[in-house]
Amino acid sequence: MTRRGFTLLEVLVATAIMAIAVTTAVTALRTSLRNADRQMELEKVGSLAHRKMDELLVERLTPRCQGFGGKFPPLYTGGLEAGWNALVTPYETSPMPPVIGAAALERIQLEVWWNTATGRSTMRLEAYRRTVLTDVTADWMQAHPNETSGVWTQ
């Protein structure tokens, strides 16, 4: 007489192996989806940051030598609470010490922030543009020699 089928032990071992495989696959899928969400969030914020930096590079009437910022409209962020802070400072000039009316470079430092489930995250960008020194920017360069690329003696 021949017996057909599986023993109880064989069924339990097969069930345990399948349970481990399914658990591993679900965990990997969940991690993959979380990483995809994070990547999409970074792409969205990166796009906002580049757009804001482009605006700051073009806009010549930005405050100099003092921080300023704002929030992005929810329409642009897809409901994500996000904003930005910027600082425009003189960076380099010739001749040294700085002379009012001389050609110079301005450094634009931009920090974009957004709130996530785990807290606040930030992204920083930096860019440079040409300008002409004013009395405010020349005074700032004199007062902050370590924050500019030029070195001079007073």
PDB file of C-alpha atoms in Angstrom, residues 2-91:
ATOM      1  CA  THR A   2       1.404   3.470  -0.939  1.00  0.00           C
ATOM      2  CA  ARG A   3       0.794   6.622   1.050  1.00  0.00           C
ATOM      3  CA  ARG A   4       0.150   9.917  -0.666  1.00  0.00           C
ATOM      4  CA  GLY A   5       0.484  13.427   0.763  1.00  0.00           C
ATOM      5  CA  PHE A   6       2.724  15.190   3.257  1.00  0.00           C
ATOM      6  CA  THR A   7       3.308  14.569   6.893  1.00  0.00           C
ATOM      7  CA  LEU A   8       2.334  17.169   9.458  1.00  0.00           C
ATOM      8  CA  LEU A   9       6.005  17.977  10.074  1.00  0.00           C
ATOM      9  CA  GLU A  10       6.612  18.652   6.374  1.00  0.00           C
ATOM     10  CA  VAL A  11       3.621  20.983   6.211  1.00  0.00           C
ATOM     11  CA  LEU A  12       4.784  22.896   9.313  1.00  0.00           C
ATOM     12  CA  VAL A  13       8.326  23.311   7.929  1.00  0.00           C
ATOM     13  CA  ALA A  14       6.990  24.510   4.552  1.00  0.00           C
ATOM     14  CA  THR A  15       4.631  26.958   6.317  1.00  0.00           C
ATOM     15  CA  ALA A  16       7.488  28.341   8.450  1.00  0.00           C
ATOM     16  CA  ILE A  17       9.703  28.823   5.385  1.00  0.00           C
ATOM     17  CA  MET A  18       6.893  30.630   3.526  1.00  0.00           C
ATOM     18  CA  ALA A  19       6.166  32.830   6.549  1.00  0.00           C
ATOM     19  CA  ILE A  20       9.830  33.893   6.752  1.00  0.00           C
ATOM     20  CA  ALA A  21       9.956  34.581   3.003  1.00  0.00           C
ATOM     21  CA  VAL A  22       6.727  36.626   3.014  1.00  0.00           C
ATOM     22  CA  THR A  23       7.789  38.617   6.097  1.00  0.00           C
ATOM     23  CA  THR A  24      11.142  39.429   4.476  1.00  0.00           C
ATOM     24  CA  ALA A  25       9.462  40.484   1.234  1.00  0.00           C
ATOM     25  CA  VAL A  26       6.919  42.721   3.016  1.00  0.00           C
ATOM     26  CA  THR A  27       9.668  44.346   5.108  1.00  0.00           C
ATOM     27  CA  ALA A  28      11.749  45.013   1.982  1.00  0.00           C
ATOM     28  CA  LEU A  29       8.709  46.457   0.201  1.00  0.00           C
ATOM     29  CA  ARG A  30       7.891  48.753   3.131  1.00  0.00           C
ATOM     30  CA  THR A  31      11.492  49.996   3.285  1.00  0.00           C
ATOM     31  CA  SER A  32      11.490  50.550  -0.469  1.00  0.00           C
ATOM     32  CA  LEU A  33       8.255  52.567  -0.320  1.00  0.00           C
ATOM     33  CA  ARG A  34       9.573  54.677   2.561  1.00  0.00           C
ATOM     34  CA  ASN A  35      12.769  55.420   0.608  1.00  0.00           C
ATOM     35  CA  ALA A  36      10.729  56.315  -2.477  1.00  0.00           C
ATOM     36  CA  ASP A  37       8.609  58.733  -0.415  1.00  0.00           C
ATOM     37  CA  ARG A  38      11.737  60.324   1.036  1.00  0.00           C
ATOM     38  CA  GLN A  39      13.287  60.637  -2.430  1.00  0.00           C
ATOM     39  CA  MET A  40      10.144  62.288  -3.826  1.00  0.00           C
ATOM     40  CA  GLU A  41      10.126  64.696  -0.882  1.00  0.00           C
ATOM     41  CA  LEU A  42      13.788  65.596  -1.515  1.00  0.00           C
ATOM     42  CA  GLU A  43      13.104  66.142  -5.216  1.00  0.00           C
ATOM     43  CA  LYS A  44      10.177  68.434  -4.412  1.00  0.00           C
ATOM     44  CA  VAL A  45      12.179  70.430  -1.866  1.00  0.00           C
ATOM     45  CA  GLY A  46      15.222  70.532  -4.164  1.00  0.00           C
ATOM     46  CA  SER A  47      13.059  71.983  -6.918  1.00  0.00           C
ATOM     47  CA  LEU A  48      11.685  74.615  -4.532  1.00  0.00           C
ATOM     48  CA  ALA A  49      15.210  75.456  -3.358  1.00  0.00           C
ATOM     49  CA  HIS A  50      16.547  75.894  -6.894  1.00  0.00           C
ATOM     50  CA  ARG A  51      13.551  78.017  -7.872  1.00  0.00           C
ATOM     51  CA  LYS A  52      14.024  80.263  -4.827  1.00  0.00           C
ATOM     52  CA  MET A  53      17.785  80.548  -5.479  1.00  0.00           C
ATOM     53  CA  ASP A  54      17.064  81.565  -9.079  1.00  0.00           C
ATOM     54  CA  GLU A  55      14.706  84.268  -7.782  1.00  0.00           C
ATOM     55  CA  LEU A  56      17.333  85.542  -5.340  1.00  0.00           C
ATOM     56  CA  LEU A  57      20.029  85.609  -8.033  1.00  0.00           C
ATOM     57  CA  VAL A  58      17.843  87.748 -10.294  1.00  0.00           C
ATOM     58  CA  GLU A  59      16.321  90.008  -7.627  1.00  0.00           C
ATOM     59  CA  ARG A  60      18.723  92.889  -6.947  1.00  0.00           C
ATOM     60  CA  LEU A  61      16.641  94.552  -4.210  1.00  0.00           C
ATOM     61  CA  THR A  62      17.143  91.821  -1.610  1.00  0.00           C
ATOM     62  CA  PRO A  63      18.228  92.892   1.884  1.00  0.00           C
ATOM     63  CA  ARG A  64      21.992  92.845   2.307  1.00  0.00           C
ATOM     64  CA  CYS A  65      23.962  91.689   5.342  1.00  0.00           C
ATOM     65  CA  GLN A  66      20.877  90.568   7.271  1.00  0.00           C
ATOM     66  CA  GLY A  67      18.817  87.406   7.278  1.00  0.00           C
ATOM     67  CA  PHE A  68      15.368  87.259   5.673  1.00  0.00           C
ATOM     68  CA  GLY A  69      12.975  84.503   4.691  1.00  0.00           C
ATOM     69  CA  GLY A  70       9.453  83.282   4.220  1.00  0.00           C
ATOM     70  CA  LYS A  71       7.181  80.299   3.689  1.00  0.00           C
ATOM     71  CA  PHE A  72       6.358  78.528   0.457  1.00  0.00           C
ATOM     72  CA  PRO A  73       2.664  78.527  -0.512  1.00  0.00           C
ATOM     73  CA  PRO A  74       1.012  75.107   0.084  1.00  0.00           C
ATOM     74  CA  LEU A  75       0.090  75.043  -3.606  1.00  0.00           C
ATOM     75  CA  TYR A  76       3.811  74.725  -4.476  1.00  0.00           C
ATOM     76  CA  THR A  77       4.649  72.210  -1.746  1.00  0.00           C
ATOM     77  CA  GLY A  78       1.754  69.807  -2.155  1.00  0.00           C
ATOM     78  CA  GLY A  79       0.600  70.496   1.390  1.00  0.00           C
ATOM     79  CA  LEU A  80       4.068  70.114   2.906  1.00  0.00           C
ATOM     80  CA  GLU A  81       4.873  72.882   5.397  1.00  0.00           C
ATOM     81  CA  ALA A  82       8.080  74.439   4.079  1.00  0.00           C
ATOM     82  CA  GLY A  83       9.921  77.746   4.085  1.00  0.00           C
ATOM     83  CA  TRP A  84      13.267  79.384   3.485  1.00  0.00           C
ATOM     84  CA  ASN A  85      15.862  81.677   5.050  1.00  0.00           C
ATOM     85  CA  ALA A  86      18.474  83.596   3.099  1.00  0.00           C
ATOM     86  CA  LEU A  87      21.495  85.798   3.722  1.00  0.00           C
ATOM     87  CA  VAL A  88      23.132  87.955   1.031  1.00  0.00           C
ATOM     88  CA  THR A  89      26.639  89.148   1.928  1.00  0.00           C
ATOM     89  CA  PRO A  90      29.605  90.550   0.032  1.00  0.00           C
ATOM     90  CA  TYR A  91      32.192  87.851  -0.582  1.00  0.00           C
TER      91      TYR A  91
END
